[in-house]
Coordinates of C-alpha atoms in Angstrom, one line a residue:
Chain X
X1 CA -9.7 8.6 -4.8
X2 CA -9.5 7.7 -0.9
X3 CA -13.6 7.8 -1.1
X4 CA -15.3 4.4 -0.5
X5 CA -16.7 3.9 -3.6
X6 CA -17.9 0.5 -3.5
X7 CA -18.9 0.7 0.0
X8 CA -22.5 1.8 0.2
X9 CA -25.3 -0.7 -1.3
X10 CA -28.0 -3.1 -0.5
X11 CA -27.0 -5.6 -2.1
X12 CA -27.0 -9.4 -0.5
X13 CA -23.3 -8.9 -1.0
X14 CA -23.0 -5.8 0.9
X15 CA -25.7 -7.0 3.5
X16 CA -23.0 -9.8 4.3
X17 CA -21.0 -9.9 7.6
X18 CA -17.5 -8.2 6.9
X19 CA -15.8 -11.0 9.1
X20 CA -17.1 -13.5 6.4
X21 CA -15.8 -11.2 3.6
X22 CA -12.5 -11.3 4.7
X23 CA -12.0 -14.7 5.3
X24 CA -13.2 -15.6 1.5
X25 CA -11.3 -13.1 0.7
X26 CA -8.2 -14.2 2.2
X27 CA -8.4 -17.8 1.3
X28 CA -9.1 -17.0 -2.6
X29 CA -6.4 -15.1 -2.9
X30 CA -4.2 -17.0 -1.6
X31 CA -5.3 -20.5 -3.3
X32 CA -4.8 -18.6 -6.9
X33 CA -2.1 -16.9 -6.0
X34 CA -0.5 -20.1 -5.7
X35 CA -2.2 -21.8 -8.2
X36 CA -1.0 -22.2 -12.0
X37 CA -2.9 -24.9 -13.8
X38 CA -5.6 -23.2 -16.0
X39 CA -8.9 -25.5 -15.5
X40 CA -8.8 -23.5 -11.7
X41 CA -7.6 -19.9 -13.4
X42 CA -10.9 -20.3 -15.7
X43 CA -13.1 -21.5 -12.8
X44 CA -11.7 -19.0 -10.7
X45 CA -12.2 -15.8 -12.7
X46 CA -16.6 -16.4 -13.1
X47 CA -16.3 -16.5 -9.1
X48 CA -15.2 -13.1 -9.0
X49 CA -17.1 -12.0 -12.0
X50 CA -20.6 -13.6 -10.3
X51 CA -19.4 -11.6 -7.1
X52 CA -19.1 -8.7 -8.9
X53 CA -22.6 -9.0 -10.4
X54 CA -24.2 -9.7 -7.2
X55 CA -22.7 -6.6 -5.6
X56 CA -23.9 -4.3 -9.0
X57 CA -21.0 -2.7 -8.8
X58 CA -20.8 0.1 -11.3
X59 CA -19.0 -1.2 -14.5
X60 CA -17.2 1.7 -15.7
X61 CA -15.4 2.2 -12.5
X62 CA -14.8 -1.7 -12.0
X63 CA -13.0 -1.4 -15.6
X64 CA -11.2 1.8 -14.0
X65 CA -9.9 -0.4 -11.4
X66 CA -8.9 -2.7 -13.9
X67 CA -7.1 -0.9 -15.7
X68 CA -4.9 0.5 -13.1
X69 CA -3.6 -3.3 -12.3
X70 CA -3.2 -3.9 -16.1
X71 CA -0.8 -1.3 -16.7
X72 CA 1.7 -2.9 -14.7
X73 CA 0.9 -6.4 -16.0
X74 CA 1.0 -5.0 -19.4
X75 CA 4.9 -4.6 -18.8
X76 CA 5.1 -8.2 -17.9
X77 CA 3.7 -9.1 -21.1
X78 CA 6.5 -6.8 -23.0
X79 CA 8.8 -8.6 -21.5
X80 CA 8.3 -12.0 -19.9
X81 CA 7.4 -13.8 -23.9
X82 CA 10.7 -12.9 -24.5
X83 CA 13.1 -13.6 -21.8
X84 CA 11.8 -16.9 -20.7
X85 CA 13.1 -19.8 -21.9
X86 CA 11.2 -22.5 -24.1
X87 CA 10.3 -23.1 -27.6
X88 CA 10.1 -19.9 -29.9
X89 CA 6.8 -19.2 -31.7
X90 CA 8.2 -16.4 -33.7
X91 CA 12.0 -15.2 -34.0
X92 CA 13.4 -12.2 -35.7
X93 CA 16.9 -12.4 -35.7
X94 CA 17.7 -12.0 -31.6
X95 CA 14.6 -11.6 -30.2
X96 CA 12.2 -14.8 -29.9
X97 CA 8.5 -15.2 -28.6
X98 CA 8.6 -18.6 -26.3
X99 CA 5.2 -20.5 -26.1
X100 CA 6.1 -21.0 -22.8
X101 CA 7.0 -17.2 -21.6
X102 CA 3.1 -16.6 -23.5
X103 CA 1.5 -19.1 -21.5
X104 CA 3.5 -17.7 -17.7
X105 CA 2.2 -14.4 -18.8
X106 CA -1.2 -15.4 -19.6
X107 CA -1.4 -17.2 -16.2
X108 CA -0.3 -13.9 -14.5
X109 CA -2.9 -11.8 -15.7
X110 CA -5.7 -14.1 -15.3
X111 CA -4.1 -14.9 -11.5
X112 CA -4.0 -11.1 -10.9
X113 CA -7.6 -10.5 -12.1
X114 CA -9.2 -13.1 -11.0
X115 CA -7.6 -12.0 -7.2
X116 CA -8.4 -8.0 -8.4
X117 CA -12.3 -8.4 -9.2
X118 CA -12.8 -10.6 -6.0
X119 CA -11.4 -8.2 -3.7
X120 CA -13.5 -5.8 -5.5
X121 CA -16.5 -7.6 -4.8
X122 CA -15.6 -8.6 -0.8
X123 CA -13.2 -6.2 0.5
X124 CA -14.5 -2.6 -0.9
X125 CA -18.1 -3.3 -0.7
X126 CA -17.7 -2.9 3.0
X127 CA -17.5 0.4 4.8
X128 CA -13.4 0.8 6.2
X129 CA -14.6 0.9 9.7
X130 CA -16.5 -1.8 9.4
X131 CA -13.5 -4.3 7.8
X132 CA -11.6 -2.8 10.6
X133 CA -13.9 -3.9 13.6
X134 CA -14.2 -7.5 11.9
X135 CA -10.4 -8.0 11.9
X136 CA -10.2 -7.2 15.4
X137 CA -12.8 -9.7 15.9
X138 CA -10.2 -11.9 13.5
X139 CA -7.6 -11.5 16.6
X140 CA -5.9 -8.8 14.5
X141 CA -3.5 -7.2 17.6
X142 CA -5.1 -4.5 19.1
X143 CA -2.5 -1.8 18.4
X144 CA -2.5 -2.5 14.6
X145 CA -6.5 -2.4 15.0
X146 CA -6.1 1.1 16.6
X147 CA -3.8 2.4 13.8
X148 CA -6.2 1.3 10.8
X149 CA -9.2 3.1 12.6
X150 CA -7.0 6.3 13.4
X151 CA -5.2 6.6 10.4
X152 CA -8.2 5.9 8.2
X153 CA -9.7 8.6 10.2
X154 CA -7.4 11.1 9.9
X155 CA -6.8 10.2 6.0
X156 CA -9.9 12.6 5.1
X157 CA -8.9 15.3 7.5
X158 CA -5.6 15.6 6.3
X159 CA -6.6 15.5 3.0
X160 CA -8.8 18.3 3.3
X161 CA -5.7 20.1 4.9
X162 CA -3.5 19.3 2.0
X163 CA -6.4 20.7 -0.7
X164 CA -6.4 24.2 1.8
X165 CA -2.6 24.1 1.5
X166 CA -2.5 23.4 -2.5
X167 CA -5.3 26.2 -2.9
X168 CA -2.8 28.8 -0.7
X169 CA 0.1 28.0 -3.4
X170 CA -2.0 28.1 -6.2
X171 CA -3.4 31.6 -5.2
X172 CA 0.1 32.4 -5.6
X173 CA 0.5 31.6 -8.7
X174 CA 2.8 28.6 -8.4
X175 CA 2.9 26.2 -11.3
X176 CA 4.7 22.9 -10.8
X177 CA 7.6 22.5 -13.0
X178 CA 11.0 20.4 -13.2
X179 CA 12.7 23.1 -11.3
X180 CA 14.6 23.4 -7.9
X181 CA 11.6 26.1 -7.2
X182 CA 8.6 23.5 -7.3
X183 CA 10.9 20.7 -5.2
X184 CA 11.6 23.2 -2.8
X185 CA 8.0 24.3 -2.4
X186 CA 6.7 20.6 -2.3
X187 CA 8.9 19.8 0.0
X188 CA 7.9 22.9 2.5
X189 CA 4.7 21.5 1.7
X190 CA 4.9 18.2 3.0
X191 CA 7.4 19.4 6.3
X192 CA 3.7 21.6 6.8
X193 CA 1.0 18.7 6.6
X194 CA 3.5 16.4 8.8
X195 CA 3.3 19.0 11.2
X196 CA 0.2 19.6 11.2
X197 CA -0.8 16.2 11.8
X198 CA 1.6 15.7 14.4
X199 CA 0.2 18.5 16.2
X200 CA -3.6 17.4 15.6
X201 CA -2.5 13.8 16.7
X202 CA -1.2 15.5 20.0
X203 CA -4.8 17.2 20.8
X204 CA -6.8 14.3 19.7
X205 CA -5.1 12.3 22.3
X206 CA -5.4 14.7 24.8
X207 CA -9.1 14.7 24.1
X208 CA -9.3 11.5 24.4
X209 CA -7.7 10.9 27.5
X210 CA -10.2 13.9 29.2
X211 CA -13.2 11.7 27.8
X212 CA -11.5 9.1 30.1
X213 CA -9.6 6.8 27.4
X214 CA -7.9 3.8 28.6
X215 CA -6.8 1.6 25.9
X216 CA -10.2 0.0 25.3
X217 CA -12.2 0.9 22.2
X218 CA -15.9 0.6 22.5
X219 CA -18.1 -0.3 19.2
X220 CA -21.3 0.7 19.2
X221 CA -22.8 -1.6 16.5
X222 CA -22.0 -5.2 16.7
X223 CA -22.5 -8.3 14.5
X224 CA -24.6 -10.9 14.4
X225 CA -24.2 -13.8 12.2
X226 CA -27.4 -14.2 10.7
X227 CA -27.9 -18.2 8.9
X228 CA -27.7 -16.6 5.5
X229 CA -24.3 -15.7 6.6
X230 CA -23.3 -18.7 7.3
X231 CA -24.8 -20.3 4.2
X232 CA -23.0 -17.6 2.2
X233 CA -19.8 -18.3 4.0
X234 CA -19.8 -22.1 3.3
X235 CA -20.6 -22.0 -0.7
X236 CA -18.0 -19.4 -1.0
X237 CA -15.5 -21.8 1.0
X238 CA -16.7 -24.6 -1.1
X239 CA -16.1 -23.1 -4.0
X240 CA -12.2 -21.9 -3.2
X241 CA -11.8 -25.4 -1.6
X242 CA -12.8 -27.1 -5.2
X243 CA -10.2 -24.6 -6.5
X244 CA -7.9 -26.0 -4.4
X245 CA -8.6 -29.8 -5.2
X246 CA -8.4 -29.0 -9.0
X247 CA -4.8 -27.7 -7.9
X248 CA -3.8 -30.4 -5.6
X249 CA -5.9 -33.0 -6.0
X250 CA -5.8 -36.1 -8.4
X251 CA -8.7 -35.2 -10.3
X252 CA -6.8 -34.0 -13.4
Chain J
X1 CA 6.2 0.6 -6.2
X2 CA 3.9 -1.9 -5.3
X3 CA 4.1 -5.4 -7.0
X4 CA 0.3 -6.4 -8.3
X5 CA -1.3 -9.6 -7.0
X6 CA -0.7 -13.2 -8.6
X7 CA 2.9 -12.3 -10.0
X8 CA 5.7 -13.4 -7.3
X9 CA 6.0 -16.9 -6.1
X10 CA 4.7 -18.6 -3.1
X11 CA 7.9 -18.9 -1.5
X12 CA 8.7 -15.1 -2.4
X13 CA 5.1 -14.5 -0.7
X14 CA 5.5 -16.4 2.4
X15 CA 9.2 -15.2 3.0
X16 CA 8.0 -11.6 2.6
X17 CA 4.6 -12.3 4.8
X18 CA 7.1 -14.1 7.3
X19 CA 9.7 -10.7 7.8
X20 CA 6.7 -8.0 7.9
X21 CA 5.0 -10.1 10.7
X22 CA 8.2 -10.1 12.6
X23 CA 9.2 -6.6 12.0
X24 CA 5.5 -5.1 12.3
X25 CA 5.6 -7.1 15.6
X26 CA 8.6 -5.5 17.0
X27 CA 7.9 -2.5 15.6
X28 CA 4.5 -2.5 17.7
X29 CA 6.3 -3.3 20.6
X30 CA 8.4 -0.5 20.3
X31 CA 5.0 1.8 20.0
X32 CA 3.6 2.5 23.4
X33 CA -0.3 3.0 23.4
X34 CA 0.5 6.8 24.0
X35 CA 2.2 6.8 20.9
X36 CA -0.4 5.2 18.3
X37 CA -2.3 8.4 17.5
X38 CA 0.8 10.2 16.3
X39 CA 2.0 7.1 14.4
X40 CA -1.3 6.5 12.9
X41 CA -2.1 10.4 11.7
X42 CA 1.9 10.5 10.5
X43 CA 0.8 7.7 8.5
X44 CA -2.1 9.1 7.4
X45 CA -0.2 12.4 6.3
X46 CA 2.1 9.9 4.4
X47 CA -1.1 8.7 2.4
X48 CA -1.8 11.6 1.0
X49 CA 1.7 12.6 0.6
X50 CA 2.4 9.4 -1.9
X51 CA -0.8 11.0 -3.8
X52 CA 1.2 14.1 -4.6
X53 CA 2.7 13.8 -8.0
X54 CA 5.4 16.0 -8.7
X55 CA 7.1 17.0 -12.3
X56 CA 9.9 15.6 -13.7
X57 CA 10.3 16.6 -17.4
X58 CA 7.1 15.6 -19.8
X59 CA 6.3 12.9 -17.1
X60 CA 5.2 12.9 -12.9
X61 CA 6.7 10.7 -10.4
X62 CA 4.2 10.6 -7.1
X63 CA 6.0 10.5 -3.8
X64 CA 7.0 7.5 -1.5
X65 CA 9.0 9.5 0.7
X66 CA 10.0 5.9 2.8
X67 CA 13.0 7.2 4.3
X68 CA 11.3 10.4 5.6
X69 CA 9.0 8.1 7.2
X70 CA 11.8 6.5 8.9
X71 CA 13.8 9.0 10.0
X72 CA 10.6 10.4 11.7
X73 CA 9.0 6.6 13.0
X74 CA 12.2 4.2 13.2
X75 CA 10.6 1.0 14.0
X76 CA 7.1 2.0 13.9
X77 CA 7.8 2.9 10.2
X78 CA 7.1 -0.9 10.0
X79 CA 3.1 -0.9 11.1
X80 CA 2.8 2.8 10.1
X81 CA 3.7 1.2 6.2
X82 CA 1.5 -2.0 6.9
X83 CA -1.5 0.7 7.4
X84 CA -1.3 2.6 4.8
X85 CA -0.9 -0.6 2.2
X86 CA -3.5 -1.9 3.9
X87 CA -5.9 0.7 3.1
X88 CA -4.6 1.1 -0.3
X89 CA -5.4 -2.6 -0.9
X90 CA -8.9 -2.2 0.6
X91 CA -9.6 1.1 -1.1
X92 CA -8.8 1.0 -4.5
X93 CA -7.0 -2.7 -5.2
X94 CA -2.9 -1.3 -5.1
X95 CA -1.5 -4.7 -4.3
X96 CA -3.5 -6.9 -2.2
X97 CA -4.0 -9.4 0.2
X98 CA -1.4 -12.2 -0.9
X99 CA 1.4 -9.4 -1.6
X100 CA 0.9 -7.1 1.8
X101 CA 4.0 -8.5 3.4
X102 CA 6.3 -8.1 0.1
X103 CA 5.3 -4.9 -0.3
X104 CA 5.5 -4.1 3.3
X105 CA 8.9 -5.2 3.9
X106 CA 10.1 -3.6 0.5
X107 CA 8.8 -0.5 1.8
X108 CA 9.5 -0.5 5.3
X109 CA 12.6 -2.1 5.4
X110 CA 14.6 0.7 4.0
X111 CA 12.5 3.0 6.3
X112 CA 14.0 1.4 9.2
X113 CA 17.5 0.9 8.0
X114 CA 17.6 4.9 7.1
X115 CA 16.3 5.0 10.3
X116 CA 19.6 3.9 12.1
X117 CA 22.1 5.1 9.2
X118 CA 20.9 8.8 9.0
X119 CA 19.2 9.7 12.7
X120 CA 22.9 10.3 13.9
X121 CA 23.9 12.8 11.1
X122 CA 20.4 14.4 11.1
X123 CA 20.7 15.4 14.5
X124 CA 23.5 17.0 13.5
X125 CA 24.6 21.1 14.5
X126 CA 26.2 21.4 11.4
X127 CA 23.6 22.5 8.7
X128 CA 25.3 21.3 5.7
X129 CA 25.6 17.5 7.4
X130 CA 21.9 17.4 8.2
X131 CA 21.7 18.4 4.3
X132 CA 24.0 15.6 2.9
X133 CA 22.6 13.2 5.7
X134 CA 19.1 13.9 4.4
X135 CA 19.7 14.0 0.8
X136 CA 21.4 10.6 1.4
X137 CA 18.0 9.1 3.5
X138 CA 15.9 9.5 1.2
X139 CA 17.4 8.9 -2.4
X140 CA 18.5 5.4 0.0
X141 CA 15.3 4.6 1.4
X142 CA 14.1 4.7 -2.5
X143 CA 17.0 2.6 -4.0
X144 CA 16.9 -0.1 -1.5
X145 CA 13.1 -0.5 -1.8
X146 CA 13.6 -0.6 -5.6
X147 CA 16.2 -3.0 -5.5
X148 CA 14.2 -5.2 -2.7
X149 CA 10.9 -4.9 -5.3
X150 CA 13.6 -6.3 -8.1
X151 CA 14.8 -9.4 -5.6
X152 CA 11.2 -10.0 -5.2
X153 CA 10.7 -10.6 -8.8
X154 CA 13.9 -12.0 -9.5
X155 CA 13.7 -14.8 -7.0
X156 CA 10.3 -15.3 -8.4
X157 CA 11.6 -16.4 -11.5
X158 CA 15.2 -15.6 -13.8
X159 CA 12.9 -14.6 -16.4
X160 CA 12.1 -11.6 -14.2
X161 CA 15.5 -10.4 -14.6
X162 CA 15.1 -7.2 -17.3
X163 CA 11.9 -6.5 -15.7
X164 CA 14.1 -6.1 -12.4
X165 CA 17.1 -4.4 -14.0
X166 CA 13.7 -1.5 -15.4
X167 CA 12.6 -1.6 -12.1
X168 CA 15.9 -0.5 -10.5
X169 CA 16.7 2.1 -13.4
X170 CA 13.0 3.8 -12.8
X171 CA 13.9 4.0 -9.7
X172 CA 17.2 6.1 -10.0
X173 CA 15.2 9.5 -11.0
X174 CA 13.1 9.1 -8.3
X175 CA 15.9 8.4 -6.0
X176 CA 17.0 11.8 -7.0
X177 CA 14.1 13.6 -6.7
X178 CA 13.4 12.2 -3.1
X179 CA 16.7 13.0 -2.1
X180 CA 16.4 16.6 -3.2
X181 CA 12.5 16.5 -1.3
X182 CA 14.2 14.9 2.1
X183 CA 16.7 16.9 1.7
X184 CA 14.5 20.5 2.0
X185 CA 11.9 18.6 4.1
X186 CA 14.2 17.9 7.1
X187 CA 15.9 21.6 6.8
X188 CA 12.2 23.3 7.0
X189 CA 11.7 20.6 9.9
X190 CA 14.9 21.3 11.5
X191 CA 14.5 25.1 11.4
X192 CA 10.2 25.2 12.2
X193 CA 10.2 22.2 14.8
X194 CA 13.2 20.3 15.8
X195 CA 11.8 18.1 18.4
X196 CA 10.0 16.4 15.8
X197 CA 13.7 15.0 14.4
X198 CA 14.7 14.2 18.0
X199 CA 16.9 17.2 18.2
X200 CA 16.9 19.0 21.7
X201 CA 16.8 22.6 21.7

């Protein structure tokens, strides 16, 4: 689950500079997160389908992805039709679908997948580490720039740790169940990996101070933004700022 | 519980982008340079903690553990939580770009504000205050983050109103459940390594 699927290709998409990525990234969502009149939803959701295609990202586990987001979204649609207010469609007794509450939800869902599929397509095509270096080129602060590279670090080592302690309870026989047993032995479990990790925090920083640390972190591959970049960078921009004048602008 | 992208308002957005960049901020000042290692491997231990699902009758519930976090972090909890939804929006789409400070604050927030109401009593000599105290932290840090997630969607719009009322009521097994896990967490911590509570031996 905490593997980067979507991260290794060559693709023009993931050949891209990650500082560009985010900033597309950043400004779609936000422009149809705000946005609500449908001539921009319907424009919006082929940009982040034509992203998608670009970066050939496997189908099946963009659907997966999908899905997860719909879930929740499906509850909105179970009950938004029928609390908001507006003319009924349908009525039995009590309970009455609203046109209006239809067309809120509808907006939702395409707002959330339009924003979903496009993050797909710019955020996870890139390698962690490498979305990390461009936002501290971004100005990101430098201590929240540390913590994203450490803890995405560490995220796989103490995984790993939390598999070795899982397979030590299962050797014992332990089967999870809604008892005081299984809380109890979670809960041991988690006081363990939080140790653990404090403990391998501690040495990490101690070797990092012998190999002379001193606040600075040094990257060893840097960016260069290539003209394709910037070509990228200013049809994607146009794009999300045509969004924005179908929004705001007088032209509908 | 995070709230998906392209649901909450843009006022509910910026407010809630607005109060995690002022309490990531302070909590950043409040994290010396020394410090960011442990915050950022606690936070990675809390990643995979949340993965964990544990039973609870025919169905799971998968940790959050918030209040734990704060106990342990205090204002750090703030960045340590900005991290790890961070990464959860880059790696597989939980919430997003627009929605990091909601969820953020909804999160973090009660980290903090367990943070100050239980670090007294957990500190505690007498074992079955540190108990009560830690039962309390966590089934708290869980019902004020569902009851912040239920303002965001509320002030989004009235309609939202039964969804908030279901999100508050999923939340009161889980509150529960946390409490009990907070509860036996801090004891095993309290007994194995005490420091790590702020408790001088």
């Amino acid at each position: 689950m905490i593997d980067e699927d979507f991260a290794f290709g060559n693709t023009a998409i993931h050949r891209l500079d990650p500082r560009i990525k985010i900033i597309v990234a950043a400004a779609f969502s936000i422009v149809i997160a705000v946005a609500d009149k449908f001539p921009v939803l319907l424009t919006a959701l082929p940009f982040s389908c034509i992203l998608v295609a670009i970066a050939r990202l496997n189908v099946k586990a963009v659907l997966r992805r999908l899905l997860i987001v719909n879930t929740f979204i499906f509850f909105l649609w179970l009950l938004l039709p029928v609390s908001f207010p507006g003319k009924p469609l349908f009525s039995w007794g009590k309970i009455s679908i609203t046109r209006e509450g239809i067309i809120y939800s509808l907006q939702i869902t395409m707002k959330s997948n339009a924003i979903v599929i496009a993050c797909m397509a710019l955020l996870s095509t890139s390698p962690v580490f490498s979305l990390v270096h461009a936002l501290h080129h971004l100005r990101l602060p430098d201590k929240l720039v540390h913590l994203l590279f450490f803890c995405f670090r560490y995220i796989h080592v103490i995984q790993r740790e939390y598999l070795r302690l899982t397979n030590a309870i299962k050797v014992r026989c332990f089967e999870p169940k809604t008892d005081i047993h299984t809380y109890r032995t979670y809960s041991y479990l988690v006081g363990t990996l939080l140790l653990k990790s404090s403990d391998r925090s501690k040495r990490v920083y101690q070797a990092m101070i012998c190999r002379g640390f001193d606040g600075t972190y040094w990257v060893l591959d840097h960016f260069d933004l290539r003209a394709k970049d910037l070509v990228a960078l200013s049809v994607m921009l146009l794009y999300v700022l045509g969004l924005a004048l179908l929004q705001w602008g007088k032209i509908l | 519980m995070h709230i998906a992208e392209g649901v909450l308002s843009a006022p509910v957005l910026a407010i809630g982008g607005a109060l995690a960049a002022g309490g990531v901020g302070i909590g950043l000042r409040k994290t010396e340079y020394e410090k960011i290692p442990e915050v950022a491997v606690l936070s990675s231990a809390f990643f995979v903690a949340s993965l964990i699902h544990v039973p609870l009758g025919p169905t799971s519930v998968h940790l959050i553990l918030n209040g734990l976090i704060g106990l342990l972090l205090g204002w750090s909890a703030m960045p340590a939580i900005l991290v790890g939804l961070a990464l959860q929006a880059i790696l597989f789409q939980f919430g997003g770009i627009t929605t990091l400070g909601v969820n953020t604050v909804n999160m973090a927030l009660p980290a903090v504000l367990c943070f100050y109401l239980f670090r007294s009593f957990i500190t505690s000599d007498k074992r079955a205050v540190v108990l009560v105290a830690a039962f309390f932290c966590g089934a708290v840090g869980v019902f004020v983050a569902g009851l912040l997630v239920a303002c965001s969607l509320f002030f989004t719009g009235e309609s939202f109103l039964q969804m908030a009322r279901m999100v508050v009521l999923a939340h009161l097994p889980i509150m529960a459940i946390e409490g009990i896990l907070t509860s036996f967490c801090v004891a095993f911590l309290r007994k194995v390594r005490p420091e790590i509570l702020g408790v001088n031996k």
